Amino acid sequence: MNVLRAAVCLCLLSSAAVAWAQSPSECPSLPAGSGLQWQQQAQSDFMLCKASTADGREVLSLILSARDPALTLTRTLRQEKGGFAGESMYWYQPDLGGQKPPGYDTRRVAVVKYDKNRYAQIALYADNAQELGTLQSLTQGMNLTPTAVAAGR
């Protein structure tokens, strides 16, 4: 019975170690002059990073996961070409079922597969076109390699 219990514990620990190794450990660094700060929430299979301005307004959310978010992004909502973590991608306006709330024109969403079994779902909530461009440039410069995240780059 003790051997069975030890085997079960060993299997659980090795599964937890694999899951931990596959999920990111922290949010990528934000540029010092951006005026943004992350709010980080780690879950067992994903990391949620929310960037807020000094007054608390959320302008960017980033979900890093080992699972494909399977978010449907239709070509009719495609907007700007961009990049993230060294990968090319497109920004899309979110599909809100035909509704266009205030600020809809400067909202963007994207999904990027940036490594084997590693995905990033990014959402931008800009106040205006200038801030949208700034946020898109900021995300394009993010580095998600484990050594860069550990070093704060």
Short mmCIF file of N, CA and C in Angstrom, two decimals:
data_model
loop_
_atom_site.label_atom_id
_atom_site.label_comp_id
_atom_site.label_asym_id
_atom_site.label_seq_id
_atom_site.Cartn_x
_atom_site.Cartn_y
_atom_site.Cartn_z
N MET A 1 0.82 -1.19 0.00
CA MET A 1 0.00 0.00 0.00
C MET A 1 0.87 1.26 0.00
N ASN A 2 1.94 1.27 0.80
CA ASN A 2 2.83 2.42 0.83
C ASN A 2 3.53 2.62 -0.51
N VAL A 3 3.86 1.52 -1.20
CA VAL A 3 4.50 1.62 -2.51
C VAL A 3 3.54 2.26 -3.51
N LEU A 4 2.27 1.86 -3.46
CA LEU A 4 1.25 2.44 -4.34
C LEU A 4 1.07 3.92 -4.05
N ARG A 5 1.01 4.28 -2.79
CA ARG A 5 0.85 5.68 -2.39
C ARG A 5 2.06 6.50 -2.86
N ALA A 6 3.25 5.97 -2.71
CA ALA A 6 4.46 6.66 -3.16
C ALA A 6 4.46 6.83 -4.67
N ALA A 7 4.02 5.81 -5.41
CA ALA A 7 3.98 5.88 -6.87
C ALA A 7 2.99 6.95 -7.33
N VAL A 8 1.83 7.00 -6.67
CA VAL A 8 0.82 8.00 -7.01
C VAL A 8 1.37 9.41 -6.74
N CYS A 9 2.00 9.59 -5.60
CA CYS A 9 2.59 10.90 -5.26
C CYS A 9 3.66 11.30 -6.27
N LEU A 10 4.50 10.34 -6.65
CA LEU A 10 5.55 10.61 -7.63
C LEU A 10 4.96 11.02 -8.96
N CYS A 11 3.90 10.34 -9.41
CA CYS A 11 3.23 10.69 -10.67
C CYS A 11 2.64 12.09 -10.60
N LEU A 12 2.00 12.41 -9.48
CA LEU A 12 1.41 13.74 -9.33
C LEU A 12 2.47 14.83 -9.32
N LEU A 13 3.55 14.59 -8.63
CA LEU A 13 4.64 15.57 -8.59
C LEU A 13 5.27 15.78 -9.96
N SER A 14 5.47 14.69 -10.70
CA SER A 14 6.07 14.84 -12.03
C SER A 14 5.12 15.55 -12.98
N SER A 15 3.80 15.31 -12.86
CA SER A 15 2.82 16.03 -13.68
C SER A 15 2.82 17.51 -13.34
N ALA A 16 2.88 17.82 -12.07
CA ALA A 16 2.92 19.23 -11.65
C ALA A 16 4.19 19.91 -12.15
N ALA A 17 5.30 19.21 -12.12
CA ALA A 17 6.56 19.78 -12.59
C ALA A 17 6.50 20.05 -14.09
N VAL A 18 5.91 19.14 -14.85
CA VAL A 18 5.78 19.34 -16.30
C VAL A 18 4.88 20.54 -16.57
N ALA A 19 3.74 20.63 -15.88
CA ALA A 19 2.83 21.76 -16.07
C ALA A 19 3.50 23.07 -15.71
N TRP A 20 4.25 23.08 -14.62
CA TRP A 20 4.95 24.29 -14.19
C TRP A 20 5.99 24.71 -15.21
N ALA A 21 6.72 23.71 -15.76
CA ALA A 21 7.76 24.01 -16.75
C ALA A 21 7.16 24.55 -18.03
N GLN A 22 5.92 24.16 -18.36
CA GLN A 22 5.30 24.61 -19.59
C GLN A 22 4.65 25.97 -19.46
N SER A 23 4.29 26.38 -18.26
CA SER A 23 3.64 27.68 -18.11
C SER A 23 4.67 28.74 -17.75
N PRO A 24 4.48 29.97 -18.24
CA PRO A 24 5.44 31.03 -17.94
C PRO A 24 5.42 31.37 -16.45
N SER A 25 6.55 31.85 -15.95
CA SER A 25 6.65 32.13 -14.53
C SER A 25 6.36 33.58 -14.19
N GLU A 26 6.48 34.48 -15.15
CA GLU A 26 6.18 35.87 -14.87
C GLU A 26 5.93 36.65 -16.15
N CYS A 27 5.36 37.81 -16.00
CA CYS A 27 5.06 38.67 -17.14
C CYS A 27 6.35 39.25 -17.72
N PRO A 28 6.37 39.51 -19.03
CA PRO A 28 7.57 40.15 -19.60
C PRO A 28 7.71 41.58 -19.08
N SER A 29 8.90 42.10 -19.12
CA SER A 29 9.14 43.45 -18.62
C SER A 29 8.50 44.50 -19.52
N LEU A 30 8.07 45.59 -18.89
CA LEU A 30 7.56 46.75 -19.61
C LEU A 30 8.65 47.80 -19.66
N PRO A 31 8.73 48.58 -20.73
CA PRO A 31 9.75 49.63 -20.80
C PRO A 31 9.62 50.60 -19.62
N ALA A 32 10.74 51.04 -19.10
CA ALA A 32 10.76 51.91 -17.92
C ALA A 32 9.96 53.19 -18.12
N GLY A 33 10.02 53.78 -19.30
CA GLY A 33 9.32 55.04 -19.55
C GLY A 33 7.87 54.89 -19.99
N SER A 34 7.33 53.69 -19.96
CA SER A 34 5.96 53.47 -20.45
C SER A 34 4.89 53.99 -19.50
N GLY A 35 5.21 54.12 -18.21
CA GLY A 35 4.22 54.53 -17.23
C GLY A 35 3.21 53.45 -16.91
N LEU A 36 3.49 52.22 -17.35
CA LEU A 36 2.58 51.10 -17.12
C LEU A 36 3.17 50.16 -16.08
N GLN A 37 2.29 49.45 -15.41
CA GLN A 37 2.74 48.42 -14.47
C GLN A 37 1.83 47.21 -14.60
N TRP A 38 2.45 46.03 -14.45
CA TRP A 38 1.71 44.77 -14.56
C TRP A 38 0.99 44.44 -13.26
N GLN A 39 -0.16 43.84 -13.42
CA GLN A 39 -0.83 43.10 -12.35
C GLN A 39 -0.79 41.67 -12.84
N GLN A 40 -0.18 40.82 -12.09
CA GLN A 40 0.09 39.45 -12.52
C GLN A 40 -0.77 38.47 -11.73
N GLN A 41 -1.36 37.52 -12.45
CA GLN A 41 -2.16 36.49 -11.80
C GLN A 41 -1.79 35.14 -12.41
N ALA A 42 -1.15 34.30 -11.63
CA ALA A 42 -0.71 32.99 -12.11
C ALA A 42 -1.76 31.94 -11.76
N GLN A 43 -2.07 31.13 -12.73
CA GLN A 43 -2.95 29.98 -12.55
C GLN A 43 -2.15 28.73 -12.89
N SER A 44 -2.74 27.58 -12.71
CA SER A 44 -1.99 26.34 -12.96
C SER A 44 -1.61 26.16 -14.41
N ASP A 45 -2.42 26.67 -15.35
CA ASP A 45 -2.11 26.43 -16.76
C ASP A 45 -1.98 27.71 -17.59
N PHE A 46 -2.02 28.88 -16.95
CA PHE A 46 -1.79 30.12 -17.70
C PHE A 46 -1.36 31.24 -16.76
N MET A 47 -0.84 32.29 -17.38
CA MET A 47 -0.44 33.50 -16.66
C MET A 47 -1.22 34.67 -17.25
N LEU A 48 -1.91 35.44 -16.42
CA LEU A 48 -2.63 36.62 -16.86
C LEU A 48 -1.85 37.84 -16.43
N CYS A 49 -1.54 38.69 -17.38
CA CYS A 49 -0.81 39.92 -17.12
C CYS A 49 -1.67 41.08 -17.60
N LYS A 50 -1.96 42.03 -16.71
CA LYS A 50 -2.75 43.20 -17.06
C LYS A 50 -1.88 44.43 -16.83
N ALA A 51 -1.71 45.23 -17.89
CA ALA A 51 -0.94 46.46 -17.78
C ALA A 51 -1.89 47.62 -17.58
N SER A 52 -1.63 48.41 -16.53
CA SER A 52 -2.48 49.55 -16.21
C SER A 52 -1.66 50.82 -16.16
N THR A 53 -2.33 51.94 -16.42
CA THR A 53 -1.70 53.25 -16.32
C THR A 53 -1.65 53.65 -14.84
N ALA A 54 -1.01 54.77 -14.56
CA ALA A 54 -0.87 55.24 -13.18
C ALA A 54 -2.23 55.49 -12.52
N ASP A 55 -3.23 55.87 -13.33
CA ASP A 55 -4.56 56.12 -12.76
C ASP A 55 -5.43 54.86 -12.69
N GLY A 56 -4.84 53.69 -13.01
CA GLY A 56 -5.53 52.42 -12.86
C GLY A 56 -6.29 51.93 -14.08
N ARG A 57 -6.21 52.64 -15.20
CA ARG A 57 -6.91 52.22 -16.42
C ARG A 57 -6.15 51.09 -17.10
N GLU A 58 -6.83 49.96 -17.31
CA GLU A 58 -6.20 48.82 -17.99
C GLU A 58 -6.11 49.13 -19.48
N VAL A 59 -4.91 48.98 -20.03
CA VAL A 59 -4.70 49.27 -21.46
C VAL A 59 -4.24 48.04 -22.24
N LEU A 60 -3.79 47.01 -21.55
CA LEU A 60 -3.27 45.83 -22.22
C LEU A 60 -3.48 44.61 -21.32
N SER A 61 -3.96 43.53 -21.90
CA SER A 61 -3.98 42.27 -21.17
C SER A 61 -3.31 41.22 -22.02
N LEU A 62 -2.60 40.35 -21.35
CA LEU A 62 -1.80 39.33 -22.00
C LEU A 62 -2.00 38.02 -21.26
N ILE A 63 -2.44 37.00 -21.97
CA ILE A 63 -2.60 35.67 -21.39
C ILE A 63 -1.56 34.77 -22.05
N LEU A 64 -0.68 34.21 -21.24
CA LEU A 64 0.35 33.28 -21.72
C LEU A 64 -0.04 31.89 -21.27
N SER A 65 -0.07 30.96 -22.23
CA SER A 65 -0.57 29.63 -21.93
C SER A 65 0.08 28.58 -22.81
N ALA A 66 0.05 27.34 -22.35
CA ALA A 66 0.51 26.21 -23.17
C ALA A 66 -0.63 25.67 -24.02
N ARG A 67 -1.84 26.21 -23.83
CA ARG A 67 -3.01 25.77 -24.60
C ARG A 67 -3.40 26.82 -25.63
N ASP A 68 -3.79 26.36 -26.81
CA ASP A 68 -4.31 27.24 -27.85
C ASP A 68 -5.63 27.81 -27.37
N PRO A 69 -5.79 29.15 -27.32
CA PRO A 69 -7.06 29.72 -26.86
C PRO A 69 -8.21 29.50 -27.82
N ALA A 70 -7.93 29.05 -29.05
CA ALA A 70 -8.95 28.75 -30.05
C ALA A 70 -9.91 29.93 -30.24
N LEU A 71 -9.38 31.13 -30.24
CA LEU A 71 -10.17 32.33 -30.45
C LEU A 71 -10.36 32.52 -31.95
N THR A 72 -11.61 32.62 -32.40
CA THR A 72 -11.89 32.81 -33.81
C THR A 72 -11.70 34.27 -34.18
N LEU A 73 -10.76 34.53 -35.08
CA LEU A 73 -10.48 35.88 -35.54
C LEU A 73 -10.81 35.93 -37.03
N THR A 74 -11.90 36.61 -37.37
CA THR A 74 -12.35 36.64 -38.76
C THR A 74 -11.60 37.68 -39.57
N ARG A 75 -11.36 37.34 -40.82
CA ARG A 75 -10.60 38.20 -41.72
C ARG A 75 -11.26 39.58 -41.91
N THR A 76 -12.59 39.63 -41.83
CA THR A 76 -13.28 40.91 -42.02
C THR A 76 -12.97 41.90 -40.89
N LEU A 77 -12.50 41.41 -39.76
CA LEU A 77 -12.14 42.28 -38.63
C LEU A 77 -10.63 42.54 -38.55
N ARG A 78 -9.88 42.02 -39.52
CA ARG A 78 -8.42 42.20 -39.53
C ARG A 78 -8.08 43.67 -39.71
N GLN A 79 -7.09 44.13 -38.95
CA GLN A 79 -6.66 45.53 -39.01
C GLN A 79 -5.18 45.61 -39.37
N GLU A 80 -4.33 45.99 -38.44
CA GLU A 80 -2.92 46.24 -38.71
C GLU A 80 -2.09 44.96 -38.64
N LYS A 81 -1.00 44.96 -39.39
CA LYS A 81 -0.01 43.90 -39.28
C LYS A 81 0.91 44.28 -38.13
N GLY A 82 1.38 43.27 -37.39
CA GLY A 82 2.26 43.56 -36.27
C GLY A 82 3.16 42.39 -35.97
N GLY A 83 3.70 42.39 -34.78
CA GLY A 83 4.58 41.31 -34.35
C GLY A 83 4.52 41.18 -32.84
N PHE A 84 4.90 39.99 -32.39
CA PHE A 84 4.95 39.73 -30.95
C PHE A 84 5.93 38.59 -30.72
N ALA A 85 6.87 38.79 -29.82
CA ALA A 85 7.85 37.77 -29.44
C ALA A 85 8.56 37.20 -30.67
N GLY A 86 8.86 38.07 -31.63
CA GLY A 86 9.58 37.64 -32.82
C GLY A 86 8.72 36.98 -33.88
N GLU A 87 7.41 36.91 -33.67
CA GLU A 87 6.49 36.29 -34.63
C GLU A 87 5.65 37.37 -35.31
N SER A 88 5.39 37.19 -36.60
CA SER A 88 4.49 38.08 -37.33
C SER A 88 3.05 37.71 -37.02
N MET A 89 2.19 38.72 -36.99
CA MET A 89 0.78 38.48 -36.71
C MET A 89 -0.05 39.66 -37.18
N TYR A 90 -1.36 39.54 -37.06
CA TYR A 90 -2.28 40.63 -37.37
C TYR A 90 -3.09 40.97 -36.13
N TRP A 91 -3.42 42.25 -36.04
CA TRP A 91 -4.33 42.72 -35.00
C TRP A 91 -5.74 42.70 -35.58
N TYR A 92 -6.71 42.37 -34.73
CA TYR A 92 -8.11 42.32 -35.13
C TYR A 92 -8.94 43.16 -34.19
N GLN A 93 -10.04 43.70 -34.72
CA GLN A 93 -11.03 44.29 -33.83
C GLN A 93 -11.78 43.12 -33.22
N PRO A 94 -12.11 43.21 -31.94
CA PRO A 94 -12.83 42.09 -31.32
C PRO A 94 -14.24 41.96 -31.89
N ASP A 95 -14.72 40.74 -31.97
CA ASP A 95 -16.08 40.48 -32.43
C ASP A 95 -17.02 40.60 -31.23
N LEU A 96 -17.78 41.67 -31.18
CA LEU A 96 -18.69 41.92 -30.07
C LEU A 96 -20.15 41.76 -30.52
N GLY A 97 -20.35 40.88 -31.48
CA GLY A 97 -21.71 40.60 -31.94
C GLY A 97 -22.38 41.78 -32.60
N GLY A 98 -21.61 42.60 -33.31
CA GLY A 98 -22.17 43.74 -34.01
C GLY A 98 -22.28 44.99 -33.17
N GLN A 99 -22.06 44.89 -31.87
CA GLN A 99 -22.11 46.07 -31.01
C GLN A 99 -20.80 46.83 -31.10
N LYS A 100 -20.88 48.15 -31.02
CA LYS A 100 -19.69 49.00 -31.06
C LYS A 100 -19.74 49.99 -29.90
N PRO A 101 -19.32 49.53 -28.70
CA PRO A 101 -19.34 50.44 -27.54
C PRO A 101 -18.29 51.54 -27.69
N PRO A 102 -18.36 52.56 -26.84
CA PRO A 102 -17.35 53.63 -26.90
C PRO A 102 -15.93 53.05 -26.82
N GLY A 103 -15.05 53.52 -27.68
CA GLY A 103 -13.68 53.05 -27.70
C GLY A 103 -13.46 51.82 -28.55
N TYR A 104 -14.51 51.30 -29.18
CA TYR A 104 -14.39 50.07 -29.98
C TYR A 104 -13.38 50.22 -31.11
N ASP A 105 -13.32 51.39 -31.74
CA ASP A 105 -12.44 51.58 -32.89
C ASP A 105 -10.97 51.41 -32.55
N THR A 106 -10.60 51.59 -31.30
CA THR A 106 -9.19 51.46 -30.92
C THR A 106 -8.93 50.24 -30.04
N ARG A 107 -9.83 49.29 -30.02
CA ARG A 107 -9.60 48.01 -29.34
C ARG A 107 -9.03 47.03 -30.33
N ARG A 108 -8.09 46.20 -29.86
CA ARG A 108 -7.50 45.19 -30.72
C ARG A 108 -7.29 43.92 -29.93
N VAL A 109 -7.26 42.80 -30.65
CA VAL A 109 -7.00 41.49 -30.06
C VAL A 109 -6.16 40.69 -31.05
N ALA A 110 -5.33 39.80 -30.52
CA ALA A 110 -4.50 38.94 -31.36
C ALA A 110 -4.14 37.68 -30.58
N VAL A 111 -3.88 36.62 -31.32
CA VAL A 111 -3.38 35.38 -30.74
C VAL A 111 -2.12 35.01 -31.51
N VAL A 112 -1.07 34.65 -30.76
CA VAL A 112 0.21 34.31 -31.38
C VAL A 112 0.73 33.01 -30.79
N LYS A 113 1.14 32.11 -31.67
CA LYS A 113 1.88 30.93 -31.21
C LYS A 113 3.35 31.32 -31.34
N TYR A 114 4.02 31.47 -30.21
CA TYR A 114 5.38 31.99 -30.25
C TYR A 114 6.45 30.95 -29.97
N ASP A 115 6.07 29.76 -29.65
CA ASP A 115 7.02 28.68 -29.41
C ASP A 115 6.21 27.39 -29.47
N LYS A 116 6.89 26.26 -29.43
CA LYS A 116 6.17 24.99 -29.45
C LYS A 116 5.25 24.92 -28.22
N ASN A 117 3.96 24.80 -28.46
CA ASN A 117 2.95 24.72 -27.41
C ASN A 117 2.96 25.91 -26.46
N ARG A 118 3.24 27.10 -26.98
CA ARG A 118 3.17 28.32 -26.18
C ARG A 118 2.39 29.37 -26.98
N TYR A 119 1.37 29.91 -26.33
CA TYR A 119 0.47 30.85 -26.98
C TYR A 119 0.35 32.12 -26.15
N ALA A 120 0.14 33.23 -26.86
CA ALA A 120 -0.13 34.51 -26.22
C ALA A 120 -1.42 35.06 -26.81
N GLN A 121 -2.34 35.42 -25.94
CA GLN A 121 -3.56 36.12 -26.36
C GLN A 121 -3.43 37.53 -25.83
N ILE A 122 -3.48 38.51 -26.72
CA ILE A 122 -3.22 39.90 -26.37
C ILE A 122 -4.46 40.73 -26.67
N ALA A 123 -4.83 41.61 -25.75
CA ALA A 123 -5.92 42.55 -25.97
C ALA A 123 -5.44 43.95 -25.61
N LEU A 124 -5.76 44.91 -26.49
CA LEU A 124 -5.39 46.31 -26.28
C LEU A 124 -6.65 47.14 -26.12
N TYR A 125 -6.63 48.05 -25.14
CA TYR A 125 -7.77 48.92 -24.85
C TYR A 125 -7.30 50.37 -24.87
N ALA A 126 -6.98 50.86 -26.05
CA ALA A 126 -6.42 52.21 -26.21
C ALA A 126 -7.53 53.26 -26.19
N ASP A 127 -7.18 54.46 -25.71
CA ASP A 127 -8.12 55.59 -25.71
C ASP A 127 -8.23 56.27 -27.07
N ASN A 128 -7.13 56.20 -27.84
CA ASN A 128 -7.12 56.89 -29.13
C ASN A 128 -6.12 56.20 -30.06
N ALA A 129 -6.07 56.66 -31.31
CA ALA A 129 -5.21 56.03 -32.32
C ALA A 129 -3.73 56.13 -31.95
N GLN A 130 -3.32 57.25 -31.35
CA GLN A 130 -1.91 57.40 -30.96
C GLN A 130 -1.54 56.38 -29.88
N GLU A 131 -2.39 56.23 -28.87
CA GLU A 131 -2.11 55.26 -27.82
C GLU A 131 -2.13 53.83 -28.37
N LEU A 132 -3.01 53.57 -29.33
CA LEU A 132 -3.06 52.25 -29.96
C LEU A 132 -1.72 51.93 -30.62
N GLY A 133 -1.18 52.89 -31.38
CA GLY A 133 0.11 52.69 -32.03
C GLY A 133 1.23 52.45 -31.02
N THR A 134 1.20 53.20 -29.92
CA THR A 134 2.20 53.04 -28.87
C THR A 134 2.12 51.65 -28.25
N LEU A 135 0.90 51.19 -27.96
CA LEU A 135 0.73 49.86 -27.36
C LEU A 135 1.13 48.75 -28.32
N GLN A 136 0.83 48.92 -29.61
CA GLN A 136 1.24 47.92 -30.59
C GLN A 136 2.76 47.85 -30.69
N SER A 137 3.42 48.99 -30.66
CA SER A 137 4.89 49.01 -30.68
C SER A 137 5.46 48.36 -29.43
N LEU A 138 4.85 48.65 -28.29
CA LEU A 138 5.30 48.08 -27.02
C LEU A 138 5.22 46.56 -27.06
N THR A 139 4.09 46.02 -27.52
CA THR A 139 3.94 44.55 -27.57
C THR A 139 4.88 43.93 -28.59
N GLN A 140 5.15 44.63 -29.67
CA GLN A 140 6.07 44.10 -30.68
C GLN A 140 7.47 43.93 -30.11
N GLY A 141 7.84 44.78 -29.17
CA GLY A 141 9.17 44.71 -28.58
C GLY A 141 9.30 43.76 -27.40
N MET A 142 8.21 43.12 -26.99
CA MET A 142 8.29 42.21 -25.84
C MET A 142 9.06 40.96 -26.19
N ASN A 143 9.87 40.51 -25.24
CA ASN A 143 10.68 39.32 -25.42
C ASN A 143 10.23 38.29 -24.40
N LEU A 144 9.84 37.10 -24.89
CA LEU A 144 9.31 36.07 -24.00
C LEU A 144 10.22 34.88 -23.85
N THR A 145 11.48 34.99 -24.28
CA THR A 145 12.38 33.86 -24.04
C THR A 145 12.61 33.77 -22.54
N PRO A 146 12.71 32.54 -22.00
CA PRO A 146 12.86 32.39 -20.55
C PRO A 146 14.04 33.19 -19.97
N THR A 147 15.15 33.27 -20.69
CA THR A 147 16.30 34.01 -20.16
C THR A 147 16.03 35.50 -20.15
N ALA A 148 15.29 36.01 -21.15
CA ALA A 148 14.98 37.45 -21.19
C ALA A 148 14.00 37.81 -20.09
N VAL A 149 12.98 36.97 -19.86
CA VAL A 149 12.03 37.25 -18.79
C VAL A 149 12.73 37.22 -17.44
N ALA A 150 13.61 36.24 -17.24
CA ALA A 150 14.33 36.13 -15.98
C ALA A 150 15.25 37.33 -15.77
N ALA A 151 15.82 37.86 -16.87
CA ALA A 151 16.72 38.99 -16.77
C ALA A 151 16.00 40.33 -16.77
N GLY A 152 14.67 40.29 -16.95
CA GLY A 152 13.91 41.53 -16.92
C GLY A 152 13.92 42.27 -18.23
N ARG A 153 14.09 41.57 -19.37
CA ARG A 153 14.09 42.22 -20.69
C ARG A 153 12.82 41.91 -21.44
#
